[in-house]
PDB file of C-alpha atoms in Angstrom:
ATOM      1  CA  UNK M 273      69.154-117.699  17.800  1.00 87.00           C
ATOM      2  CA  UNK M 274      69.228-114.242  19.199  1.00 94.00           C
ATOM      3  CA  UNK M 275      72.194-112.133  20.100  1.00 96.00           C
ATOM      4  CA  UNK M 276      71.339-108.594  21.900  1.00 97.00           C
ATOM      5  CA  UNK M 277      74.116-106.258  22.832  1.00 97.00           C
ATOM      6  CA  UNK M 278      73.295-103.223  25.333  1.00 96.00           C
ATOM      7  CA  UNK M 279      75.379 -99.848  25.129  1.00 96.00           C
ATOM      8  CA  UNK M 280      74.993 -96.191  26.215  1.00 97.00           C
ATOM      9  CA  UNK M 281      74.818 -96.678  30.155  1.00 95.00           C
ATOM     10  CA  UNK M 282      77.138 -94.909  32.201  1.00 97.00           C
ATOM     11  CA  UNK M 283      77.339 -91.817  35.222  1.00 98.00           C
ATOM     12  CA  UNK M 284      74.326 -89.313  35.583  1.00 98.00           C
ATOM     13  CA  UNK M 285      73.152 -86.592  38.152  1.00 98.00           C
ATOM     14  CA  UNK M 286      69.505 -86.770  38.881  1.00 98.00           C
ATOM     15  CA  UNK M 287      67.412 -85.131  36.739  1.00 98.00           C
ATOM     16  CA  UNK M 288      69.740 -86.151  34.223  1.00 98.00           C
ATOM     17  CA  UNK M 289      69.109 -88.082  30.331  1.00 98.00           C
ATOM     18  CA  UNK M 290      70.913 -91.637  28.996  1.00 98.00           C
ATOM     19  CA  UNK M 291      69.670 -93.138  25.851  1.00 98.00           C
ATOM     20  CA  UNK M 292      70.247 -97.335  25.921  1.00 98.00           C
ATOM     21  CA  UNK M 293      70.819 -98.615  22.570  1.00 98.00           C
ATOM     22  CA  UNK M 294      70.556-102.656  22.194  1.00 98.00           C
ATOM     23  CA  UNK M 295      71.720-103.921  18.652  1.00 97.00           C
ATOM     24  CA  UNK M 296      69.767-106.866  17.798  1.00 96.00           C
ATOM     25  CA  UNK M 297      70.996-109.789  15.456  1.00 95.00           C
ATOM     26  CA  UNK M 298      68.831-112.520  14.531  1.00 92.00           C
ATOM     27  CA  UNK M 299      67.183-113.885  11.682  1.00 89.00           C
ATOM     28  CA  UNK M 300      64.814-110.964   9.925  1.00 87.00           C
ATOM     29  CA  UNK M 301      61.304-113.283  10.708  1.00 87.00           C
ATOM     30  CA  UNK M 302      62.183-113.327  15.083  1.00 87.00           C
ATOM     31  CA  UNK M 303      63.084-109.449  14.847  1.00 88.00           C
ATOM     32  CA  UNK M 304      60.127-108.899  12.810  1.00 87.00           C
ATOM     33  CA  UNK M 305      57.643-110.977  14.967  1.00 88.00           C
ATOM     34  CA  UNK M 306      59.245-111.063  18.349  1.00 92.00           C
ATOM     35  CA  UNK M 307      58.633-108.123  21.519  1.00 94.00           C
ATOM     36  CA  UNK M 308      61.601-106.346  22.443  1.00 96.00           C
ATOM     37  CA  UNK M 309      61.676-104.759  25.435  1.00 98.00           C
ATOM     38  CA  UNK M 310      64.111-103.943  28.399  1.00 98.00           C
ATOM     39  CA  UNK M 311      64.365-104.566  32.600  1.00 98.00           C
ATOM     40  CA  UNK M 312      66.574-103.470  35.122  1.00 98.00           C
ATOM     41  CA  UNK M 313      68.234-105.398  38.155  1.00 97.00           C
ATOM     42  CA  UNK M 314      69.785-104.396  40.910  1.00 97.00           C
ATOM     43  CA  UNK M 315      71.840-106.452  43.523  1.00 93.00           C
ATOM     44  CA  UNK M 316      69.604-108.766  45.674  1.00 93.00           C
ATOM     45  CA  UNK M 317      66.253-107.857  44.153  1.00 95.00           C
ATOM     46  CA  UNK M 318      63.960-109.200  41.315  1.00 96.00           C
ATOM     47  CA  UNK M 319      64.458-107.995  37.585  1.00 97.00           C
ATOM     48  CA  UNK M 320      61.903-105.377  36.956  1.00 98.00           C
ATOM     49  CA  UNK M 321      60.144-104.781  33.503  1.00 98.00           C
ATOM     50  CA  UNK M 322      60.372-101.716  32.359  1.00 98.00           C
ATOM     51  CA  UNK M 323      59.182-100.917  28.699  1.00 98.00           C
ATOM     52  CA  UNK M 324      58.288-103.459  26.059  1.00 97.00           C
ATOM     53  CA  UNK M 325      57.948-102.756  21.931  1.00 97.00           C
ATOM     54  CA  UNK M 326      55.727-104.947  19.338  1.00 93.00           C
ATOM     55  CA  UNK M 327      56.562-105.710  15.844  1.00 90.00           C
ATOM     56  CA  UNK M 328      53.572-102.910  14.985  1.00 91.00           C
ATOM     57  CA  UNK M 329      55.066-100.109  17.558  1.00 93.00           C
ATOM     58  CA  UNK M 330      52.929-100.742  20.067  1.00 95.00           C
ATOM     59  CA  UNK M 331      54.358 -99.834  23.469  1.00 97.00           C
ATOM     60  CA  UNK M 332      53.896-100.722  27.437  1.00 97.00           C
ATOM     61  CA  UNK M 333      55.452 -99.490  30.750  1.00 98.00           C
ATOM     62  CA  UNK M 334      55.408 -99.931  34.558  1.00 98.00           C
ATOM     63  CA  UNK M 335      54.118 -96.956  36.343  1.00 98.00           C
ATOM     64  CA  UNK M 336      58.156 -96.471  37.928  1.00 97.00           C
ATOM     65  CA  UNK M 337      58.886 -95.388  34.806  1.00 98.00           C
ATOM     66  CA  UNK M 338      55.752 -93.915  32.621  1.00 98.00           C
ATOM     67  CA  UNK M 339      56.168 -90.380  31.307  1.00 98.00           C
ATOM     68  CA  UNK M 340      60.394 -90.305  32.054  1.00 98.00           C
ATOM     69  CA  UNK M 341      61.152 -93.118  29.609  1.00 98.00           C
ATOM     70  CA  UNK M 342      60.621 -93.458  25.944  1.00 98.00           C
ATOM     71  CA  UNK M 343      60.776 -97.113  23.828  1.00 98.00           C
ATOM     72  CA  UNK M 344      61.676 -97.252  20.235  1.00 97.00           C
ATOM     73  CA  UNK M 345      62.608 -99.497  17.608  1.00 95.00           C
ATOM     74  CA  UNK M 346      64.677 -98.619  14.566  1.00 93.00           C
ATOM     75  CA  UNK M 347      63.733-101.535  12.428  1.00 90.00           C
ATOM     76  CA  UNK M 348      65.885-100.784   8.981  1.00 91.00           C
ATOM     77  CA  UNK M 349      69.434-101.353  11.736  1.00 94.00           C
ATOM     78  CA  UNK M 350      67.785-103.842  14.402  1.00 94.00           C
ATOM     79  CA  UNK M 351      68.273-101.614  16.989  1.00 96.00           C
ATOM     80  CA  UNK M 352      65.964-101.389  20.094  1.00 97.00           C
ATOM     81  CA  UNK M 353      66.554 -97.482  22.119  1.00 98.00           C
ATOM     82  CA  UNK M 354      65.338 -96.306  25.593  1.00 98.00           C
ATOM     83  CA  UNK M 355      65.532 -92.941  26.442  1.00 98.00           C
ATOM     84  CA  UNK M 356      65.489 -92.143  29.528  1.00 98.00           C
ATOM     85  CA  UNK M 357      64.870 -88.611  31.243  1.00 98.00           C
ATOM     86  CA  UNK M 358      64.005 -87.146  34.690  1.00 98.00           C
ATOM     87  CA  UNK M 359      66.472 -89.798  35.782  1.00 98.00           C
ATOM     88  CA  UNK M 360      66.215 -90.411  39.769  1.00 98.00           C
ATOM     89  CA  UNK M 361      68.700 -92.285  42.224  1.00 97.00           C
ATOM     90  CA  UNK M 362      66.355 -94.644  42.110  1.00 97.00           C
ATOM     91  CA  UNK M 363      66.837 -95.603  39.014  1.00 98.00           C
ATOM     92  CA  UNK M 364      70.255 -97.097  39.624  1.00 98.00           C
ATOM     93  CA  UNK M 365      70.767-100.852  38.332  1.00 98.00           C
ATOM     94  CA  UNK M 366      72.076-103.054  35.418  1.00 98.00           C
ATOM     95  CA  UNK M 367      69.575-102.113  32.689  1.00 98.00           C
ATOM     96  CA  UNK M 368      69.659-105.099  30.209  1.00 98.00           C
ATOM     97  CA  UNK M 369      67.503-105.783  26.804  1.00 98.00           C
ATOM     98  CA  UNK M 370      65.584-108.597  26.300  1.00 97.00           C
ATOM     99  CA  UNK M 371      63.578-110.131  23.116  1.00 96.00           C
ATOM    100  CA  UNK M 372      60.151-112.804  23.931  1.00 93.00           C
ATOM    101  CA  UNK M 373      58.119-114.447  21.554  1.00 90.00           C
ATOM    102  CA  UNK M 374      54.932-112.846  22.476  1.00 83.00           C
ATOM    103  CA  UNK M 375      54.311-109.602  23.799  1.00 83.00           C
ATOM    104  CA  UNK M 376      50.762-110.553  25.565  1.00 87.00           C
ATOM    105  CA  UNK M 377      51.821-109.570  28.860  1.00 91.00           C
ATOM    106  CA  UNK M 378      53.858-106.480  28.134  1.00 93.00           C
ATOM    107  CA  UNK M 379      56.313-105.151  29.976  1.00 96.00           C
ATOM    108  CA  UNK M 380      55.483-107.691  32.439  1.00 95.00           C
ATOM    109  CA  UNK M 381      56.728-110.400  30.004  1.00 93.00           C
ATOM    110  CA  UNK M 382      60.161-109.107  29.266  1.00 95.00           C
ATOM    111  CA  UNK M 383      61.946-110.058  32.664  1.00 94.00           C
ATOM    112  CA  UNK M 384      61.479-113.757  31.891  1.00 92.00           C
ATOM    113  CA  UNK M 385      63.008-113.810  28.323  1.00 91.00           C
ATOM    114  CA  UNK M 386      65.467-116.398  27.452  1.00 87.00           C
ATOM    115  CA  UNK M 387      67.145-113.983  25.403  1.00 95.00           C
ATOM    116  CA  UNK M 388      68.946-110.769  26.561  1.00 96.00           C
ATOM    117  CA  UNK M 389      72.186-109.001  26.517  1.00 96.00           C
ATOM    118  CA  UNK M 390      74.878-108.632  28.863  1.00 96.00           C
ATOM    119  CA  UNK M 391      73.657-105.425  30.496  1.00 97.00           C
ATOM    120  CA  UNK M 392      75.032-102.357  30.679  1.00 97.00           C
ATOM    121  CA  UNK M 393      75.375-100.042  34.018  1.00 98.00           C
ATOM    122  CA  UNK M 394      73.493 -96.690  34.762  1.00 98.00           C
ATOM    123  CA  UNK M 395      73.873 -94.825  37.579  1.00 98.00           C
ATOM    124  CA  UNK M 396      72.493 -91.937  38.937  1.00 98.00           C
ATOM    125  CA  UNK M 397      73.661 -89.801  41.481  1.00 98.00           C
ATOM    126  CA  UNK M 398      71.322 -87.299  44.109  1.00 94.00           C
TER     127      UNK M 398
END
């Protein structure tokens, strides 16, 4: 029903910028009701929500990440973005993006979608 592909991860040196771009294809109603949003994972440790978007714009982050990254949706090409700056080691993991129903819980929801992409790597270097 949904289809998200991630791109624009790669190699960064702290302090560093990547912009994540996740294509979205789905019928027009889910992109125009559902939350997009993204979370990261690293090996042996829980996803982590990281930004979430509404249909209306509306934005939410986790603290990790408040201030360095940005959420936007281009709605005219289905495309979800997170641009990332300030980037720390830290920061290191399989970023993936992630569509739910609702966006009640915010951020906070997005790890738990049944709908993401593949995932695409960032790493940063110290």
């Amino acid at each position: 029903q949904v289809q998200l592909v991630e791109s624009g991860g790669g190699s960064v040196q702290a302090g560093g910028s990547l912009r994540l771009s996740c294509s979205v294809y789905t019928y027009a109603y889910i992109y125009d009701t559902y939350c997009l949003g993204w979370f990261r994972q690293t090996p042996g440790k829980e996803r982590e929500g990281l930004a979430s978007i509404d249909s209306y714009g509306s934005t939410s982050y986790a603290d990790s990440v408040k201030g360095r990254f940005t959420i936007s949706r281009d709605n005219a090409k289905n495309t979800l973005f997170l641009q990332m700056n300030s980037l720390k080691p830290e920061d290191t993991a399989m970023y993936y993006c992630a569509a739910v129903a609702y966006c009640s819980g915010g951020y906070r929801s997005v790890p738990s979608s049944n709908y993401r992409g593949q995932g695409t790597q960032v790493t940063v270097s110290s």
